[in-house]
PDB file of C-alpha atoms in Angstrom:
ATOM      1  CA  UNK A 911      78.456  75.744 115.588  1.00 71.00           C
ATOM      2  CA  UNK A 912      76.442  78.933 115.288  1.00 83.00           C
ATOM      3  CA  UNK A 913      78.103  80.119 118.852  1.00 86.00           C
ATOM      4  CA  UNK A 914      81.754  79.678 117.521  1.00 87.00           C
ATOM      5  CA  UNK A 915      81.042  81.673 114.387  1.00 85.00           C
ATOM      6  CA  UNK A 916      79.363  84.272 116.784  1.00 88.00           C
ATOM      7  CA  UNK A 917      82.567  84.445 118.749  1.00 91.00           C
ATOM      8  CA  UNK A 918      84.708  85.009 115.422  1.00 88.00           C
ATOM      9  CA  UNK A 919      82.569  87.982 114.011  1.00 88.00           C
ATOM     10  CA  UNK A 920      82.724  89.858 117.562  1.00 91.00           C
ATOM     11  CA  UNK A 921      86.549  89.370 117.590  1.00 90.00           C
ATOM     12  CA  UNK A 922      86.390  90.831 114.020  1.00 89.00           C
ATOM     13  CA  UNK A 923      83.955  93.670 114.806  1.00 89.00           C
ATOM     14  CA  UNK A 924      86.213  94.104 118.181  1.00 91.00           C
ATOM     15  CA  UNK A 925      89.363  94.317 116.051  1.00 89.00           C
ATOM     16  CA  UNK A 926      87.768  96.995 113.667  1.00 87.00           C
ATOM     17  CA  UNK A 927      86.591  98.991 116.720  1.00 90.00           C
ATOM     18  CA  UNK A 928      90.132  99.167 118.156  1.00 91.00           C
ATOM     19  CA  UNK A 929      89.570  96.685 120.820  1.00 94.00           C
ATOM     20  CA  UNK A 930      92.852  94.430 119.948  1.00 91.00           C
ATOM     21  CA  UNK A 931      92.646  92.636 123.340  1.00 92.00           C
ATOM     22  CA  UNK A 932      89.196  91.599 123.240  1.00 94.00           C
ATOM     23  CA  UNK A 933      89.238  90.507 119.721  1.00 92.00           C
ATOM     24  CA  UNK A 934      92.175  87.732 120.151  1.00 92.00           C
ATOM     25  CA  UNK A 935      90.249  86.837 123.182  1.00 94.00           C
ATOM     26  CA  UNK A 936      87.122  86.624 121.121  1.00 94.00           C
ATOM     27  CA  UNK A 937      88.928  84.430 118.153  1.00 93.00           C
ATOM     28  CA  UNK A 938      90.730  82.207 120.935  1.00 94.00           C
ATOM     29  CA  UNK A 939      87.279  81.155 122.460  1.00 94.00           C
ATOM     30  CA  UNK A 940      86.003  80.429 118.667  1.00 93.00           C
ATOM     31  CA  UNK A 941      88.899  78.374 118.117  1.00 93.00           C
ATOM     32  CA  UNK A 942      88.595  76.671 121.081  1.00 94.00           C
ATOM     33  CA  UNK A 943      85.229  75.901 120.361  1.00 93.00           C
ATOM     34  CA  UNK A 944      85.616  74.803 117.160  1.00 93.00           C
ATOM     35  CA  UNK A 945      88.797  72.636 118.530  1.00 92.00           C
ATOM     36  CA  UNK A 946      86.241  71.123 120.819  1.00 93.00           C
ATOM     37  CA  UNK A 947      83.931  69.657 118.362  1.00 92.00           C
ATOM     38  CA  UNK A 948      86.677  68.518 115.757  1.00 91.00           C
ATOM     39  CA  UNK A 949      85.733  71.112 113.399  1.00 91.00           C
ATOM     40  CA  UNK A 950      88.587  71.660 111.034  1.00 90.00           C
ATOM     41  CA  UNK A 951      87.235  74.366 109.065  1.00 89.00           C
ATOM     42  CA  UNK A 952      86.138  76.334 111.977  1.00 90.00           C
ATOM     43  CA  UNK A 953      89.916  76.294 113.234  1.00 92.00           C
ATOM     44  CA  UNK A 954      91.244  77.266 109.469  1.00 91.00           C
ATOM     45  CA  UNK A 955      88.970  80.287 109.887  1.00 90.00           C
ATOM     46  CA  UNK A 956      90.428  81.282 113.185  1.00 92.00           C
ATOM     47  CA  UNK A 957      94.152  81.145 112.141  1.00 94.00           C
ATOM     48  CA  UNK A 958      92.848  83.298 109.121  1.00 91.00           C
ATOM     49  CA  UNK A 959      91.649  86.019 111.145  1.00 91.00           C
ATOM     50  CA  UNK A 960      94.384  85.989 113.493  1.00 93.00           C
ATOM     51  CA  UNK A 961      96.819  85.871 110.382  1.00 93.00           C
ATOM     52  CA  UNK A 962      94.944  89.272 109.606  1.00 91.00           C
ATOM     53  CA  UNK A 963      95.654  90.617 113.133  1.00 92.00           C
ATOM     54  CA  UNK A 964      99.262  89.912 112.750  1.00 93.00           C
ATOM     55  CA  UNK A 965      99.563  91.759 109.163  1.00 92.00           C
ATOM     56  CA  UNK A 966      97.772  94.834 110.345  1.00 89.00           C
ATOM     57  CA  UNK A 967     100.046  94.950 113.225  1.00 91.00           C
ATOM     58  CA  UNK A 968     103.022  94.936 111.050  1.00 93.00           C
ATOM     59  CA  UNK A 969     104.261  91.540 112.589  1.00 95.00           C
ATOM     60  CA  UNK A 970     104.483  89.883 109.029  1.00 94.00           C
ATOM     61  CA  UNK A 971     106.574  86.503 109.779  1.00 95.00           C
ATOM     62  CA  UNK A 972     103.924  85.756 112.287  1.00 95.00           C
ATOM     63  CA  UNK A 973     101.069  86.456 109.801  1.00 94.00           C
ATOM     64  CA  UNK A 974     102.586  84.173 107.351  1.00 94.00           C
ATOM     65  CA  UNK A 975     103.174  81.433 109.858  1.00 96.00           C
ATOM     66  CA  UNK A 976      99.741  81.812 110.886  1.00 95.00           C
ATOM     67  CA  UNK A 977      98.406  81.862 107.242  1.00 94.00           C
ATOM     68  CA  UNK A 978     100.323  78.832 106.810  1.00 94.00           C
ATOM     69  CA  UNK A 979      98.659  76.916 109.608  1.00 94.00           C
ATOM     70  CA  UNK A 980      95.078  78.312 108.369  1.00 93.00           C
ATOM     71  CA  UNK A 981      95.753  76.886 105.195  1.00 92.00           C
ATOM     72  CA  UNK A 982      96.982  73.387 106.380  1.00 92.00           C
ATOM     73  CA  UNK A 983      93.895  73.225 108.592  1.00 91.00           C
ATOM     74  CA  UNK A 984      91.756  74.112 105.264  1.00 90.00           C
ATOM     75  CA  UNK A 985      92.813  71.811 103.187  1.00 89.00           C
ATOM     76  CA  UNK A 986      92.291  68.778 105.594  1.00 90.00           C
ATOM     77  CA  UNK A 987      88.592  70.235 105.972  1.00 88.00           C
ATOM     78  CA  UNK A 988      87.719  71.188 102.212  1.00 85.00           C
ATOM     79  CA  UNK A 989      90.571  68.892 100.155  1.00 85.00           C
ATOM     80  CA  UNK A 990      88.155  69.538  96.878  1.00 83.00           C
ATOM     81  CA  UNK A 991      89.575  73.204  97.033  1.00 81.00           C
ATOM     82  CA  UNK A 992      93.096  72.858  97.300  1.00 80.00           C
ATOM     83  CA  UNK A 993      93.446  74.687  94.037  1.00 78.00           C
ATOM     84  CA  UNK A 994      92.001  77.634  95.760  1.00 83.00           C
ATOM     85  CA  UNK A 995      94.517  77.458  98.578  1.00 85.00           C
ATOM     86  CA  UNK A 996      97.562  78.062  96.211  1.00 86.00           C
ATOM     87  CA  UNK A 997      95.787  81.303  94.755  1.00 87.00           C
ATOM     88  CA  UNK A 998      95.186  82.515  98.300  1.00 89.00           C
ATOM     89  CA  UNK A 999      98.633  81.899  99.274  1.00 90.00           C
ATOM     90  CA  UNK A1000     100.027  83.854  96.368  1.00 92.00           C
ATOM     91  CA  UNK A1001      97.787  86.706  97.092  1.00 92.00           C
ATOM     92  CA  UNK A1002      98.516  86.610 100.658  1.00 92.00           C
ATOM     93  CA  UNK A1003     102.383  86.400  99.978  1.00 94.00           C
ATOM     94  CA  UNK A1004     102.346  88.716  97.354  1.00 95.00           C
ATOM     95  CA  UNK A1005     100.514  91.755 100.206  1.00 94.00           C
ATOM     96  CA  UNK A1006     103.230  90.741 102.398  1.00 95.00           C
ATOM     97  CA  UNK A1007     105.994  91.167 100.341  1.00 96.00           C
ATOM     98  CA  UNK A1008     104.907  94.407  98.872  1.00 95.00           C
ATOM     99  CA  UNK A1009     104.256  95.423 102.450  1.00 94.00           C
ATOM    100  CA  UNK A1010     107.982  94.797 103.370  1.00 95.00           C
ATOM    101  CA  UNK A1011     109.325  96.659  99.921  1.00 94.00           C
ATOM    102  CA  UNK A1012     109.924  93.459  98.237  1.00 96.00           C
ATOM    103  CA  UNK A1013     108.153  94.415  95.163  1.00 95.00           C
ATOM    104  CA  UNK A1014     109.768  92.508  92.627  1.00 95.00           C
ATOM    105  CA  UNK A1015     108.692  89.371  94.646  1.00 96.00           C
ATOM    106  CA  UNK A1016     105.445  91.017  95.163  1.00 95.00           C
ATOM    107  CA  UNK A1017     105.277  91.795  91.163  1.00 94.00           C
ATOM    108  CA  UNK A1018     106.145  88.002  90.582  1.00 95.00           C
ATOM    109  CA  UNK A1019     102.753  87.135  92.790  1.00 95.00           C
ATOM    110  CA  UNK A1020     100.932  89.259  90.585  1.00 93.00           C
ATOM    111  CA  UNK A1021     101.739  86.935  87.637  1.00 93.00           C
ATOM    112  CA  UNK A1022     100.696  83.668  89.543  1.00 92.00           C
ATOM    113  CA  UNK A1023      97.719  85.299  90.533  1.00 91.00           C
ATOM    114  CA  UNK A1024      96.823  86.308  87.175  1.00 89.00           C
ATOM    115  CA  UNK A1025      97.399  82.556  85.626  1.00 90.00           C
ATOM    116  CA  UNK A1026      95.512  81.293  88.704  1.00 88.00           C
ATOM    117  CA  UNK A1027      92.438  83.795  87.816  1.00 85.00           C
ATOM    118  CA  UNK A1028      92.332  82.709  84.055  1.00 85.00           C
ATOM    119  CA  UNK A1029      91.402  79.186  85.334  1.00 83.00           C
ATOM    120  CA  UNK A1030      89.238  80.242  88.068  1.00 78.00           C
ATOM    121  CA  UNK A1031      85.735  78.104  87.670  1.00 74.00           C
ATOM    122  CA  UNK A1032      82.817  80.655  87.773  1.00 69.00           C
ATOM    123  CA  UNK A1033      83.923  84.095  87.384  1.00 65.00           C
ATOM    124  CA  UNK A1034      80.500  85.763  88.450  1.00 65.00           C
ATOM    125  CA  UNK A1035      80.927  83.514  92.130  1.00 70.00           C
ATOM    126  CA  UNK A1036      81.159  85.963  94.875  1.00 74.00           C
ATOM    127  CA  UNK A1037      84.706  84.285  95.932  1.00 77.00           C
ATOM    128  CA  UNK A1038      85.927  85.163  92.629  1.00 79.00           C
ATOM    129  CA  UNK A1039      84.674  88.823  92.634  1.00 78.00           C
ATOM    130  CA  UNK A1040      86.262  88.976  96.199  1.00 81.00           C
ATOM    131  CA  UNK A1041      89.727  87.736  94.901  1.00 84.00           C
ATOM    132  CA  UNK A1042      89.842  89.990  91.923  1.00 83.00           C
ATOM    133  CA  UNK A1043      89.125  92.715  93.798  1.00 83.00           C
ATOM    134  CA  UNK A1044      92.123  91.929  95.983  1.00 86.00           C
ATOM    135  CA  UNK A1045      94.220  90.990  93.041  1.00 88.00           C
ATOM    136  CA  UNK A1046      93.344  94.533  91.422  1.00 85.00           C
ATOM    137  CA  UNK A1047      94.461  96.332  95.008  1.00 87.00           C
ATOM    138  CA  UNK A1048      97.780  94.341  95.185  1.00 92.00           C
ATOM    139  CA  UNK A1049      98.584  95.165  91.587  1.00 89.00           C
ATOM    140  CA  UNK A1050      97.234  98.745  91.978  1.00 88.00           C
ATOM    141  CA  UNK A1051      99.479  99.286  95.292  1.00 90.00           C
ATOM    142  CA  UNK A1052     102.995  97.847  93.280  1.00 92.00           C
ATOM    143  CA  UNK A1053     102.163  99.979  91.169  1.00 88.00           C
ATOM    144  CA  UNK A1054     101.886 103.015  93.155  1.00 88.00           C
ATOM    145  CA  UNK A1055     105.288 101.516  94.726  1.00 90.00           C
ATOM    146  CA  UNK A1056     106.793 101.688  91.857  1.00 88.00           C
ATOM    147  CA  UNK A1057     105.374 105.130  90.543  1.00 87.00           C
ATOM    148  CA  UNK A1058     103.388 104.139  87.903  1.00 87.00           C
ATOM    149  CA  UNK A1059     100.221 106.569  88.558  1.00 83.00           C
ATOM    150  CA  UNK A1060      98.902 106.659  85.076  1.00 84.00           C
ATOM    151  CA  UNK A1061      98.960 103.050  84.699  1.00 81.00           C
ATOM    152  CA  UNK A1062      97.385 102.717  88.191  1.00 75.00           C
ATOM    153  CA  UNK A1063      94.827 105.050  87.778  1.00 81.00           C
ATOM    154  CA  UNK A1064      93.785 103.258  84.118  1.00 81.00           C
ATOM    155  CA  UNK A1065      93.913 100.092  85.670  1.00 76.00           C
ATOM    156  CA  UNK A1066      91.269 100.728  88.613  1.00 73.00           C
ATOM    157  CA  UNK A1067      89.163 102.744  86.362  1.00 76.00           C
ATOM    158  CA  UNK A1068      88.990  99.730  84.113  1.00 75.00           C
ATOM    159  CA  UNK A1069      89.254  96.758  86.156  1.00 70.00           C
ATOM    160  CA  UNK A1070      88.367  97.628  90.011  1.00 63.00           C
ATOM    161  CA  UNK A1071      84.915  97.245  91.181  1.00 60.00           C
ATOM    162  CA  UNK A1072      83.868  97.030  95.055  1.00 54.00           C
ATOM    163  CA  UNK A1073      82.042  93.963  95.484  1.00 49.00           C
ATOM    164  CA  UNK A1074      79.895  93.089  98.958  1.00 48.00           C
ATOM    165  CA  UNK A1075      80.796  91.792 100.854  1.00 46.00           C
ATOM    166  CA  UNK A1076      84.089  93.214 101.847  1.00 44.00           C
ATOM    167  CA  UNK A1077      85.632  91.016 104.430  1.00 47.00           C
ATOM    168  CA  UNK A1078      87.402  88.338 102.659  1.00 49.00           C
ATOM    169  CA  UNK A1079      86.578  85.842 105.177  1.00 48.00           C
ATOM    170  CA  UNK A1080      83.290  86.346 104.716  1.00 46.00           C
ATOM    171  CA  UNK A1081      83.393  85.415 101.138  1.00 44.00           C
ATOM    172  CA  UNK A1082      84.851  82.241 101.722  1.00 51.00           C
ATOM    173  CA  UNK A1083      82.417  81.080 104.452  1.00 47.00           C
ATOM    174  CA  UNK A1084      79.883  81.563 102.022  1.00 41.00           C
ATOM    175  CA  UNK A1085      81.919  80.263  98.886  1.00 43.00           C
ATOM    176  CA  UNK A1086      83.186  77.275 100.957  1.00 46.00           C
ATOM    177  CA  UNK A1087      79.638  76.414 102.085  1.00 42.00           C
ATOM    178  CA  UNK A1088      78.345  76.600  98.332  1.00 38.00           C
ATOM    179  CA  UNK A1089      81.119  74.969  96.644  1.00 43.00           C
ATOM    180  CA  UNK A1090      82.491  72.513  99.709  1.00 43.00           C
TER     181      UNK A1090
END
């Protein structure tokens, strides 16, 4: 419902403004409203943003757990996009591993993501562009962690482009509405 989505966005904006408690409350309200009408995709969105909140606070295990819950709900709501969940999972885990200093593991995720990107249908689609941006950011962070500044700069100059909207979930909503 539009009201639930309003709570969800209010939660995001509250979080960005530093109002962490209010952000959690608003996202919980959205999740509850979506759950009350049986909207699995809505509850998935709430879990996704909660996973981001955990990630930003450095609560990586909780972030991965919540992200897994998001993916389960998302696959139930939109089974036709299950292929996308594998790619999103690799990207998500790559960022978590990088943040935890597990560079070798994160580098392996980059290769998984590269293979997914090569098979992605519709390279002009907003979702592809958003995932490509996040892939480039992950690759750049890994190279910086390894001290590969020259490669990093060259890669970002040639591969990186900012595409609006910059919020993953906004692109996901649009893409899943169009593609779902």
